[in-house]
Amino acid sequence: MSHPGSRRLAWLWLVVLLACAVWLAVMLRQGVPADTDLTALLPADRQAPLAEQADRSLGRGFEDRFLLLLHSDDRRETTRALAERLQALETPGRLAGLDWRELDLADDDPHDWMGAWRYRLLTPAVQQAIDTDNGESLVAPALRRLFSPASRPDPVADPFALLDQWLATQPGSPIRAADGLLTLDADGERFSVLIGQLDGSPYSLPLQQALHETLTAFQQAHPDAELLRSGLVFHAAAGARQARHEISTIGAASLVGVLLLIGFVFRSPRVLLQLMLPLLAGSLFALTLTLGVFGRLHLLTLAFGASLIGIAIDYVLHLQCDRAIQGTAFRLRRLLPSLTLGLISSVVAYVAQALTPMPGLRQMAAFAAFGLIGAWLTVVLWLPRFRLRANPATARLAERWWRLSQPRRRLSPRVALIAAVLLIALCAWRLDSDDSLELLNPSPASLMQSEARVQRLLDRDTGSRYFLVRAADEQALLARLGELDTALDAAIADGLAIDYQSLADTVPTLAEQQRNLARVRTLYAVPLETLVARAGLPSTLPERARVALDESTPLTIAAWLETPLGQFQQRLWLGETPAGDVAATVVLQGERSAEVDARLTTLAETRDGVTYVDRVERIGLLLGELRRHTAGWVALAMALMSLGLAWRYRRRAWRVVAPPFGATLIVLSVFAIAGVPLNLFNQLGLLLVLGIGLDAGIFNVEHARRPSAWLAITLSTLTSLLAFGTLAFSATPALHYLGLTCLIGLASVWLLVPWVRPPSTDSHEERTHV
Amino acid sequence: MSPRILLLSLLLCLLPVSAQAFDLGDLQQRLAATPSLAGSFEQQRYLADLDSTLDSRGRFRFVRGERVVWQLEAPVEERIELTPEAITSGSGDQAPPGGEQVAQLFLQLLEGDWQALESRFSITLSGEAAQWTVNLIPREAALRERIERIILNGGERYLQRLEMQTPTGDRLHVRLFDQHTLAPDA
């Protein structure tokens, strides 16, 4: 084993790994550029990049702020206590601000900043009144308003209070002032409202941590207070917390299990270290190259990718089992073909994944492939150079295990084929799939309930259904939005139980604004003179009021979105598209049913430049498409591999593919019988089952008569079961499905291997003495 | 606080205990002794910008903790009902945005609900039970941009005068007179 060539390669590999370590250290100096947002795993929607942008834009309002509802008997004191704790977080990187007192909203009085535009914005009722009788009918209400104790009349700027009437038709907020606090009265209860603005990403771990600690401390100090939370930051924090918790319970348990098992078989701590070395080297290699290629890393990539590198444990175990039992008779050359074939087959499966359009899958595939190559190189180049004191107990154990697990009969190709056909029929008949968005939702039920309750109390919609409207320029878009709104108004009057938010409600077209200004001029002629005379106001007033009209400027979308009220509608505006036109959304809320969906779809289809988008359905479709994509690519990879294996193994090829394919079929059949639907994540689990199953199949055929190979297969399936099967107990849906698949699949691989072992005469290698 | 009132309060401190015992709590108790009442009002709104006044008058009816009904009789007829939650008018006119806040403040002033007002205003009382004055000055700068100060005058069981001044020089002046207690179930 002391080829000068192989020694030089071993040193070269060390240099490569050291270079990786240095590069990684440089890249990590500014912190880990890690994403935790699950939707980042989804592909950029090729057909509808605009819908993608709309989704992001509509979600934005909830991403960089959060809302708390507090219910307590001693409301004023409790709210103040909570606000003081939160205001302590108003530092860079934590909170940008907190609104909780009634005055926090009083700064935004529209009368202060609507001045220039007010005469161009009229409600339909006012328009109609002026068109009918020049506005004579508006005099009496204006007079009443001037003398009401609850009004703040401003006869020069707005004698008819046109702005107040217009504001009243704008989408209002149920949040109001009471007891000096922002208040929401709903469900017969009175809640204090606290709105926080984040100074940083909701995925920032220090920010999540600070917010979580503050709220937990508050709840411990006020156990009777009811606190409802809404905002992406809480969901992101819950996801991160749950991941940490499961790593420390499920992760720790499986690690202890693996250590005990390996310790029992090899009776040497050295083997444990040698077991970890390829995994660590592989992870280092993978982490560096993936970060280098992609620039960022998704946390889920790290989790799944690190799991997939677990396949590398096969290489170590086969090598070490062989060495432990063969002692000085060990030759790497004899194992090399099976090890290489194992690596190629797994890497091919991942390369198939890298061809899918899902950025998360690509990252994951790259990570796993780099990791496997790194681990494989370490095993082949380094491990044979380390001393291994073969413990006779290992050889005895292998021998006893070999005898104990000899099946009385073996599976014949005909029986295997019939079983496979039956199972395929069963899957085709019963297997369902599920691509719902909930799979991507790791939030605990309590947080989801809290979020849903807040949304309901606020009578707010998260913008999951909308019309996407585009047109050549801003005026054409406003006109198109206006026509859509008119059609929606008609449908609502006709019984459609929905409500909508549209920019055209606020910003009329320039032509309409011009007409409105002309209407106000009419109103400011005789009707204003009448009003002034009846109220006993100075006769100079009408002249001054008319001067203000001349100074009025048109309202543009850009100007409106900059105002305190308009900033809440920024999410509706998509601006200029890559195609050169402009786009906006009309967000819908209210009843959800197939009938409503159909009416809205029809409404969109009969109009140019209008598309109806159901975001939940769209992401579901996307997930389904991905699942089918992944399945298709993996099936293709499997077919190619089968051809390659058939070329090498000829008539024994079925024995190689029986463990991986058989286990896959068993998993699918169990799912079919138990009613577990197929989704993207148990499909990812199947990849792992395929990889480990294929390694087992190859070694089973290549080294058919060797107890060491069977011991290695047993150890590798058991350790992988401990590492991934235990994820079935995770509360995160994605991890749960991955784990469940591994649990059933890996157990099936292990059970199938002895049954398809070639009879002794059939062995590929020459018989060796053990 | 004017120097005169300051001097007066200093003097009050020197008086025997029984005489200086009149505080905001006592006043609130006195006002609360009349759960519902009715009377007439005269409202003057001075608009500094126009240097002119909008005068109106009418009758009112006040049920403590529930509502006040403002019945305008001249120069226009209108019935306005203010409750802690809403403003409704007899003509069906829409309440101006933010009107419910104005209504709430108006009710709190009529009731002498100092606890509620305390969070937004610093409140000082001067005078005695038979002739008292309450001064309210907004605590926060944001509210001071709208209201400079509020002055309430009254005697014995009734509030008699309410004056609100804004930084722009506008003044709302409400005089309540001919007040009489109503039977509890009225």
mmCIF file of C-alpha atoms in Angstrom, chain A residues 249-548:
data_model
loop_
_atom_site.group_PDB
_atom_site.id
_atom_site.type_symbol
_atom_site.label_atom_id
_atom_site.label_comp_id
_atom_site.label_asym_id
_atom_site.label_seq_id
_atom_site.Cartn_x
_atom_site.Cartn_y
_atom_site.Cartn_z
ATOM 1 C CA THR A 249 -33.170 15.782 21.238
ATOM 2 C CA ILE A 250 -33.618 13.640 18.108
ATOM 3 C CA GLY A 251 -30.129 14.526 16.898
ATOM 4 C CA ALA A 252 -28.459 13.700 20.211
ATOM 5 C CA ALA A 253 -30.354 10.394 20.586
ATOM 6 C CA SER A 254 -29.365 9.170 17.146
ATOM 7 C CA LEU A 255 -25.734 10.212 17.670
ATOM 8 C CA VAL A 256 -25.553 8.216 20.930
ATOM 9 C CA GLY A 257 -27.131 5.221 19.163
ATOM 10 C CA VAL A 258 -24.580 5.310 16.341
ATOM 11 C CA LEU A 259 -21.657 5.626 18.771
ATOM 12 C CA LEU A 260 -22.872 2.649 20.851
ATOM 13 C CA LEU A 261 -23.355 0.467 17.772
ATOM 14 C CA ILE A 262 -19.940 1.222 16.261
ATOM 15 C CA GLY A 263 -18.247 0.875 19.647
ATOM 16 C CA PHE A 264 -19.869 -2.525 20.157
ATOM 17 C CA VAL A 265 -18.718 -3.895 16.772
ATOM 18 C CA PHE A 266 -15.184 -2.523 16.547
ATOM 19 C CA ARG A 267 -14.316 -2.210 20.253
ATOM 20 C CA SER A 268 -11.983 0.640 19.487
ATOM 21 C CA PRO A 269 -12.383 4.403 19.871
ATOM 22 C CA ARG A 270 -9.920 4.786 17.020
ATOM 23 C CA VAL A 271 -12.429 3.358 14.534
ATOM 24 C CA LEU A 272 -14.934 5.939 15.690
ATOM 25 C CA LEU A 273 -12.505 8.723 14.931
ATOM 26 C CA GLN A 274 -11.662 7.180 11.576
ATOM 27 C CA LEU A 275 -15.393 6.951 10.893
ATOM 28 C CA MET A 276 -15.881 10.648 11.526
ATOM 29 C CA LEU A 277 -12.870 11.814 9.527
ATOM 30 C CA PRO A 278 -14.290 11.203 6.004
ATOM 31 C CA LEU A 279 -17.622 12.741 7.017
ATOM 32 C CA LEU A 280 -15.893 15.844 8.378
ATOM 33 C CA ALA A 281 -13.577 16.118 5.370
ATOM 34 C CA GLY A 282 -16.555 15.636 3.031
ATOM 35 C CA SER A 283 -18.595 18.300 4.847
ATOM 36 C CA LEU A 284 -15.707 20.771 4.747
ATOM 37 C CA PHE A 285 -15.208 20.158 1.028
ATOM 38 C CA ALA A 286 -18.949 20.448 0.328
ATOM 39 C CA LEU A 287 -19.531 23.538 2.471
ATOM 40 C CA THR A 288 -16.657 25.437 0.891
ATOM 41 C CA LEU A 289 -17.484 24.570 -2.707
ATOM 42 C CA THR A 290 -21.242 25.118 -2.304
ATOM 43 C CA LEU A 291 -20.724 28.510 -0.668
ATOM 44 C CA GLY A 292 -18.166 29.343 -3.338
ATOM 45 C CA VAL A 293 -20.536 28.420 -6.165
ATOM 46 C CA PHE A 294 -23.845 29.743 -4.806
ATOM 47 C CA GLY A 295 -22.657 32.578 -2.578
ATOM 48 C CA ARG A 296 -25.311 31.755 0.048
ATOM 49 C CA LEU A 297 -26.511 28.662 1.809
ATOM 50 C CA HIS A 298 -30.018 27.689 2.809
ATOM 51 C CA LEU A 299 -30.249 26.160 6.284
ATOM 52 C CA LEU A 300 -32.361 23.343 4.889
ATOM 53 C CA THR A 301 -29.679 22.648 2.279
ATOM 54 C CA LEU A 302 -27.264 22.270 5.137
ATOM 55 C CA ALA A 303 -29.625 19.930 7.025
ATOM 56 C CA PHE A 304 -30.643 17.703 4.098
ATOM 57 C CA GLY A 305 -27.238 17.913 2.431
ATOM 58 C CA ALA A 306 -25.428 16.855 5.588
ATOM 59 C CA SER A 307 -27.886 13.946 5.849
ATOM 60 C CA LEU A 308 -27.140 12.863 2.301
ATOM 61 C CA ILE A 309 -23.396 12.916 2.962
ATOM 62 C CA GLY A 310 -24.348 10.238 5.490
ATOM 63 C CA ILE A 311 -24.304 7.791 2.574
ATOM 64 C CA ALA A 312 -20.531 8.193 2.719
ATOM 65 C CA ILE A 313 -20.555 6.184 5.912
ATOM 66 C CA ASP A 314 -21.047 3.158 3.614
ATOM 67 C CA TYR A 315 -17.560 3.599 2.172
ATOM 68 C CA VAL A 316 -15.934 3.832 5.586
ATOM 69 C CA LEU A 317 -17.795 0.843 6.977
ATOM 70 C CA HIS A 318 -17.058 -1.434 4.031
ATOM 71 C CA LEU A 319 -13.388 -0.520 4.151
ATOM 72 C CA GLN A 320 -13.079 -0.826 7.908
ATOM 73 C CA CYS A 321 -15.055 -4.072 8.174
ATOM 74 C CA ASP A 322 -12.863 -5.585 5.513
ATOM 75 C CA ARG A 323 -9.691 -4.377 7.222
ATOM 76 C CA ALA A 324 -10.816 -5.401 10.678
ATOM 77 C CA ILE A 325 -11.452 -8.935 9.505
ATOM 78 C CA GLN A 326 -8.759 -9.385 6.823
ATOM 79 C CA GLY A 327 -5.996 -7.782 8.843
ATOM 80 C CA THR A 328 -2.773 -7.760 6.820
ATOM 81 C CA ALA A 329 -4.439 -9.618 3.946
ATOM 82 C CA PHE A 330 -6.476 -6.497 3.185
ATOM 83 C CA ARG A 331 -6.133 -5.113 -0.357
ATOM 84 C CA LEU A 332 -7.796 -1.854 -1.386
ATOM 85 C CA ARG A 333 -7.722 -2.884 -5.039
ATOM 86 C CA ARG A 334 -10.311 -5.571 -4.420
ATOM 87 C CA LEU A 335 -12.807 -3.139 -2.825
ATOM 88 C CA LEU A 336 -12.134 -0.255 -5.194
ATOM 89 C CA PRO A 337 -14.559 -1.282 -8.010
ATOM 90 C CA SER A 338 -17.542 -1.561 -5.616
ATOM 91 C CA LEU A 339 -16.623 1.670 -3.822
ATOM 92 C CA THR A 340 -16.290 3.521 -7.125
ATOM 93 C CA LEU A 341 -19.537 2.116 -8.481
ATOM 94 C CA GLY A 342 -21.304 3.124 -5.250
ATOM 95 C CA LEU A 343 -19.998 6.674 -5.543
ATOM 96 C CA ILE A 344 -20.906 7.001 -9.226
ATOM 97 C CA SER A 345 -24.432 5.707 -8.743
ATOM 98 C CA SER A 346 -25.160 8.131 -5.861
ATOM 99 C CA VAL A 347 -23.570 11.104 -7.601
ATOM 100 C CA VAL A 348 -25.587 10.367 -10.754
ATOM 101 C CA ALA A 349 -28.787 10.474 -8.685
ATOM 102 C CA TYR A 350 -27.792 13.890 -7.308
ATOM 103 C CA VAL A 351 -26.757 15.282 -10.639
ATOM 104 C CA ALA A 352 -30.288 14.403 -11.769
ATOM 105 C CA GLN A 353 -31.552 16.560 -8.894
ATOM 106 C CA ALA A 354 -29.265 19.406 -9.888
ATOM 107 C CA LEU A 355 -31.053 19.517 -13.241
ATOM 108 C CA THR A 356 -34.413 20.380 -11.605
ATOM 109 C CA PRO A 357 -35.397 24.055 -11.668
ATOM 110 C CA MET A 358 -35.638 24.290 -7.873
ATOM 111 C CA PRO A 359 -32.773 26.407 -6.498
ATOM 112 C CA GLY A 360 -32.964 24.698 -3.112
ATOM 113 C CA LEU A 361 -32.718 21.229 -4.662
ATOM 114 C CA ARG A 362 -29.800 22.305 -6.798
ATOM 115 C CA GLN A 363 -27.901 23.603 -3.808
ATOM 116 C CA MET A 364 -28.713 20.455 -1.894
ATOM 117 C CA ALA A 365 -27.619 18.212 -4.781
ATOM 118 C CA ALA A 366 -24.380 20.117 -5.236
ATOM 119 C CA PHE A 367 -23.707 19.965 -1.514
ATOM 120 C CA ALA A 368 -24.362 16.215 -1.326
ATOM 121 C CA ALA A 369 -22.375 15.404 -4.467
ATOM 122 C CA PHE A 370 -19.337 17.445 -3.363
ATOM 123 C CA GLY A 371 -19.616 15.931 0.104
ATOM 124 C CA LEU A 372 -19.716 12.349 -1.209
ATOM 125 C CA ILE A 373 -16.733 12.934 -3.496
ATOM 126 C CA GLY A 374 -14.783 14.501 -0.621
ATOM 127 C CA ALA A 375 -15.641 11.672 1.747
ATOM 128 C CA TRP A 376 -14.847 9.036 -0.874
ATOM 129 C CA LEU A 377 -11.426 10.543 -1.586
ATOM 130 C CA THR A 378 -10.670 10.621 2.124
ATOM 131 C CA VAL A 379 -11.682 6.989 2.534
ATOM 132 C CA VAL A 380 -9.647 5.768 -0.432
ATOM 133 C CA LEU A 381 -6.569 7.971 -0.009
ATOM 134 C CA TRP A 382 -6.191 8.260 3.734
ATOM 135 C CA LEU A 383 -7.928 5.506 5.644
ATOM 136 C CA PRO A 384 -5.728 2.597 4.464
ATOM 137 C CA ARG A 385 -2.701 4.554 5.780
ATOM 138 C CA PHE A 386 -4.031 4.757 9.329
ATOM 139 C CA ARG A 387 -3.189 1.903 11.641
ATOM 140 C CA LEU A 388 -6.149 -0.230 12.608
ATOM 141 C CA ARG A 389 -5.801 -2.735 15.365
ATOM 142 C CA ALA A 390 -8.096 -5.511 14.229
ATOM 143 C CA ASN A 391 -10.029 -6.816 17.173
ATOM 144 C CA PRO A 392 -10.701 -10.565 16.906
ATOM 145 C CA ALA A 393 -14.136 -9.893 18.410
ATOM 146 C CA THR A 394 -15.148 -8.105 15.172
ATOM 147 C CA ALA A 395 -14.296 -11.117 13.006
ATOM 148 C CA ARG A 396 -16.131 -13.468 15.408
ATOM 149 C CA LEU A 397 -19.148 -11.177 15.412
ATOM 150 C CA ALA A 398 -19.201 -11.017 11.605
ATOM 151 C CA GLU A 399 -19.009 -14.784 11.325
ATOM 152 C CA ARG A 400 -21.775 -15.406 13.864
ATOM 153 C CA TRP A 401 -23.994 -12.724 12.291
ATOM 154 C CA TRP A 402 -23.412 -14.238 8.852
ATOM 155 C CA ARG A 403 -24.568 -17.696 9.998
ATOM 156 C CA LEU A 404 -27.454 -16.329 12.008
ATOM 157 C CA SER A 405 -28.944 -14.346 9.169
ATOM 158 C CA GLN A 406 -28.791 -16.854 6.344
ATOM 159 C CA PRO A 407 -32.286 -17.098 4.935
ATOM 160 C CA ARG A 408 -33.540 -20.618 4.306
ATOM 161 C CA ARG A 409 -34.675 -19.764 0.836
ATOM 162 C CA ARG A 410 -33.734 -17.153 -1.676
ATOM 163 C CA LEU A 411 -35.883 -14.995 -3.843
ATOM 164 C CA SER A 412 -36.144 -16.179 -7.420
ATOM 165 C CA PRO A 413 -36.265 -13.594 -10.218
ATOM 166 C CA ARG A 414 -39.756 -14.772 -11.142
ATOM 167 C CA VAL A 415 -41.181 -14.253 -7.638
ATOM 168 C CA ALA A 416 -39.425 -10.890 -7.397
ATOM 169 C CA LEU A 417 -40.946 -9.785 -10.692
ATOM 170 C CA ILE A 418 -44.460 -10.868 -9.697
ATOM 171 C CA ALA A 419 -44.130 -9.085 -6.331
ATOM 172 C CA ALA A 420 -42.888 -5.953 -8.071
ATOM 173 C CA VAL A 421 -45.796 -5.949 -10.532
ATOM 174 C CA LEU A 422 -48.287 -6.450 -7.689
ATOM 175 C CA LEU A 423 -46.783 -3.604 -5.653
ATOM 176 C CA ILE A 424 -46.689 -1.290 -8.664
ATOM 177 C CA ALA A 425 -50.362 -2.051 -9.298
ATOM 178 C CA LEU A 426 -51.165 -1.323 -5.664
ATOM 179 C CA CYS A 427 -49.334 2.042 -5.829
ATOM 180 C CA ALA A 428 -50.989 2.980 -9.097
ATOM 181 C CA TRP A 429 -54.367 2.189 -7.569
ATOM 182 C CA ARG A 430 -54.101 3.761 -4.118
ATOM 183 C CA LEU A 431 -51.204 6.209 -3.882
ATOM 184 C CA ASP A 432 -52.191 9.869 -3.457
ATOM 185 C CA SER A 433 -50.075 12.957 -3.589
ATOM 186 C CA ASP A 434 -50.208 16.113 -1.532
ATOM 187 C CA ASP A 435 -48.608 19.360 -2.631
ATOM 188 C CA SER A 436 -50.279 21.715 -0.207
ATOM 189 C CA LEU A 437 -48.474 24.724 1.133
ATOM 190 C CA GLU A 438 -48.820 23.425 4.704
ATOM 191 C CA LEU A 439 -45.869 21.118 4.046
ATOM 192 C CA LEU A 440 -43.674 24.169 3.889
ATOM 193 C CA ASN A 441 -45.130 25.559 7.060
ATOM 194 C CA PRO A 442 -43.102 24.637 10.092
ATOM 195 C CA SER A 443 -44.965 26.916 12.515
ATOM 196 C CA PRO A 444 -46.479 25.291 15.600
ATOM 197 C CA ALA A 445 -50.281 25.097 15.740
ATOM 198 C CA SER A 446 -50.543 27.588 18.612
ATOM 199 C CA LEU A 447 -48.751 30.267 16.599
ATOM 200 C CA MET A 448 -50.884 29.537 13.537
ATOM 201 C CA GLN A 449 -54.033 29.908 15.646
ATOM 202 C CA SER A 450 -52.784 33.153 17.126
ATOM 203 C CA GLU A 451 -51.949 34.476 13.658
ATOM 204 C CA ALA A 452 -55.328 33.434 12.228
ATOM 205 C CA ARG A 453 -57.146 35.042 15.157
ATOM 206 C CA VAL A 454 -55.295 38.336 14.722
ATOM 207 C CA GLN A 455 -56.049 38.378 10.994
ATOM 208 C CA ARG A 456 -59.702 37.689 11.696
ATOM 209 C CA LEU A 457 -59.962 40.312 14.457
ATOM 210 C CA LEU A 458 -58.355 42.857 12.153
ATOM 211 C CA ASP A 459 -60.617 41.783 9.309
ATOM 212 C CA ARG A 460 -57.537 41.669 7.149
ATOM 213 C CA ASP A 461 -56.420 39.447 4.347
ATOM 214 C CA THR A 462 -52.856 38.395 3.667
ATOM 215 C CA GLY A 463 -53.233 39.037 -0.048
ATOM 216 C CA SER A 464 -53.480 35.408 -1.080
ATOM 217 C CA ARG A 465 -55.891 36.142 -3.966
ATOM 218 C CA TYR A 466 -55.485 39.013 -6.352
ATOM 219 C CA PHE A 467 -55.885 40.311 -9.864
ATOM 220 C CA LEU A 468 -52.651 41.057 -11.658
ATOM 221 C CA VAL A 469 -53.246 44.010 -13.985
ATOM 222 C CA ARG A 470 -50.809 45.395 -16.528
ATOM 223 C CA ALA A 471 -50.941 48.116 -19.153
ATOM 224 C CA ALA A 472 -48.661 50.177 -21.379
ATOM 225 C CA ASP A 473 -48.364 53.204 -19.053
ATOM 226 C CA GLU A 474 -49.608 54.583 -15.750
ATOM 227 C CA GLN A 475 -52.712 56.299 -17.175
ATOM 228 C CA ALA A 476 -53.742 53.224 -19.175
ATOM 229 C CA LEU A 477 -53.202 51.087 -16.077
ATOM 230 C CA LEU A 478 -55.332 53.388 -13.909
ATOM 231 C CA ALA A 479 -58.075 53.293 -16.536
ATOM 232 C CA ARG A 480 -57.893 49.489 -16.688
ATOM 233 C CA LEU A 481 -57.952 49.233 -12.881
ATOM 234 C CA GLY A 482 -60.926 51.579 -12.803
ATOM 235 C CA GLU A 483 -62.874 49.413 -15.278
ATOM 236 C CA LEU A 484 -62.035 46.294 -13.267
ATOM 237 C CA ASP A 485 -63.193 47.995 -10.059
ATOM 238 C CA THR A 486 -66.469 48.979 -11.703
ATOM 239 C CA ALA A 487 -67.016 45.378 -12.805
ATOM 240 C CA LEU A 488 -66.193 44.160 -9.281
ATOM 241 C CA ASP A 489 -68.597 46.687 -7.760
ATOM 242 C CA ALA A 490 -71.321 45.381 -10.044
ATOM 243 C CA ALA A 491 -70.539 41.771 -9.103
ATOM 244 C CA ILE A 492 -70.557 42.670 -5.390
ATOM 245 C CA ALA A 493 -73.912 44.396 -5.787
ATOM 246 C CA ASP A 494 -75.035 41.204 -7.494
ATOM 247 C CA GLY A 495 -74.203 39.141 -4.388
ATOM 248 C CA LEU A 496 -70.527 38.261 -4.736
ATOM 249 C CA ALA A 497 -69.373 38.223 -1.092
ATOM 250 C CA ILE A 498 -65.929 39.751 -1.504
ATOM 251 C CA ASP A 499 -64.155 43.016 -0.953
ATOM 252 C CA TYR A 500 -61.164 44.466 -2.750
ATOM 253 C CA GLN A 501 -58.374 47.010 -2.503
ATOM 254 C CA SER A 502 -57.313 48.854 -5.600
ATOM 255 C CA LEU A 503 -55.051 51.808 -6.351
ATOM 256 C CA ALA A 504 -57.715 53.192 -8.679
ATOM 257 C CA ASP A 505 -59.918 53.767 -5.619
ATOM 258 C CA THR A 506 -57.444 56.366 -4.481
ATOM 259 C CA VAL A 507 -55.745 57.672 -7.590
ATOM 260 C CA PRO A 508 -58.147 58.530 -10.441
ATOM 261 C CA THR A 509 -56.835 58.973 -13.974
ATOM 262 C CA LEU A 510 -55.585 62.434 -14.924
ATOM 263 C CA ALA A 511 -58.681 62.943 -17.089
ATOM 264 C CA GLU A 512 -60.951 62.056 -14.161
ATOM 265 C CA GLN A 513 -58.978 64.344 -11.854
ATOM 266 C CA GLN A 514 -59.441 67.173 -14.350
ATOM 267 C CA ARG A 515 -63.202 66.534 -14.485
ATOM 268 C CA ASN A 516 -63.343 66.510 -10.675
ATOM 269 C CA LEU A 517 -61.570 69.862 -10.498
ATOM 270 C CA ALA A 518 -64.098 71.291 -12.962
ATOM 271 C CA ARG A 519 -66.901 69.957 -10.747
ATOM 272 C CA VAL A 520 -65.437 71.652 -7.677
ATOM 273 C CA ARG A 521 -65.283 74.943 -9.630
ATOM 274 C CA THR A 522 -68.996 74.571 -10.283
ATOM 275 C CA LEU A 523 -69.620 73.852 -6.604
ATOM 276 C CA TYR A 524 -67.579 76.886 -5.577
ATOM 277 C CA ALA A 525 -69.791 79.215 -7.622
ATOM 278 C CA VAL A 526 -73.405 79.658 -6.498
ATOM 279 C CA PRO A 527 -73.608 76.849 -3.876
ATOM 280 C CA LEU A 528 -70.610 78.249 -1.995
ATOM 281 C CA GLU A 529 -72.077 81.761 -2.029
ATOM 282 C CA THR A 530 -75.290 80.306 -0.572
ATOM 283 C CA LEU A 531 -73.401 78.392 2.131
ATOM 284 C CA VAL A 532 -71.377 81.456 3.162
ATOM 285 C CA ALA A 533 -74.465 83.638 3.346
ATOM 286 C CA ARG A 534 -76.448 81.143 5.440
ATOM 287 C CA ALA A 535 -73.560 80.480 7.844
ATOM 288 C CA GLY A 536 -72.932 84.178 8.310
ATOM 289 C CA LEU A 537 -69.342 83.942 7.141
ATOM 290 C CA PRO A 538 -67.491 86.881 5.465
ATOM 291 C CA SER A 539 -68.311 87.426 1.788
ATOM 292 C CA THR A 540 -64.603 87.472 0.925
ATOM 293 C CA LEU A 541 -64.421 83.732 1.628
ATOM 294 C CA PRO A 542 -65.549 82.334 -1.783
ATOM 295 C CA GLU A 543 -62.870 84.315 -3.586
ATOM 296 C CA ARG A 544 -60.152 82.979 -1.281
ATOM 297 C CA ALA A 545 -61.491 79.426 -1.640
ATOM 298 C CA ARG A 546 -61.356 79.667 -5.464
ATOM 299 C CA VAL A 547 -57.732 80.812 -5.383
ATOM 300 C CA ALA A 548 -56.845 77.521 -3.666
#
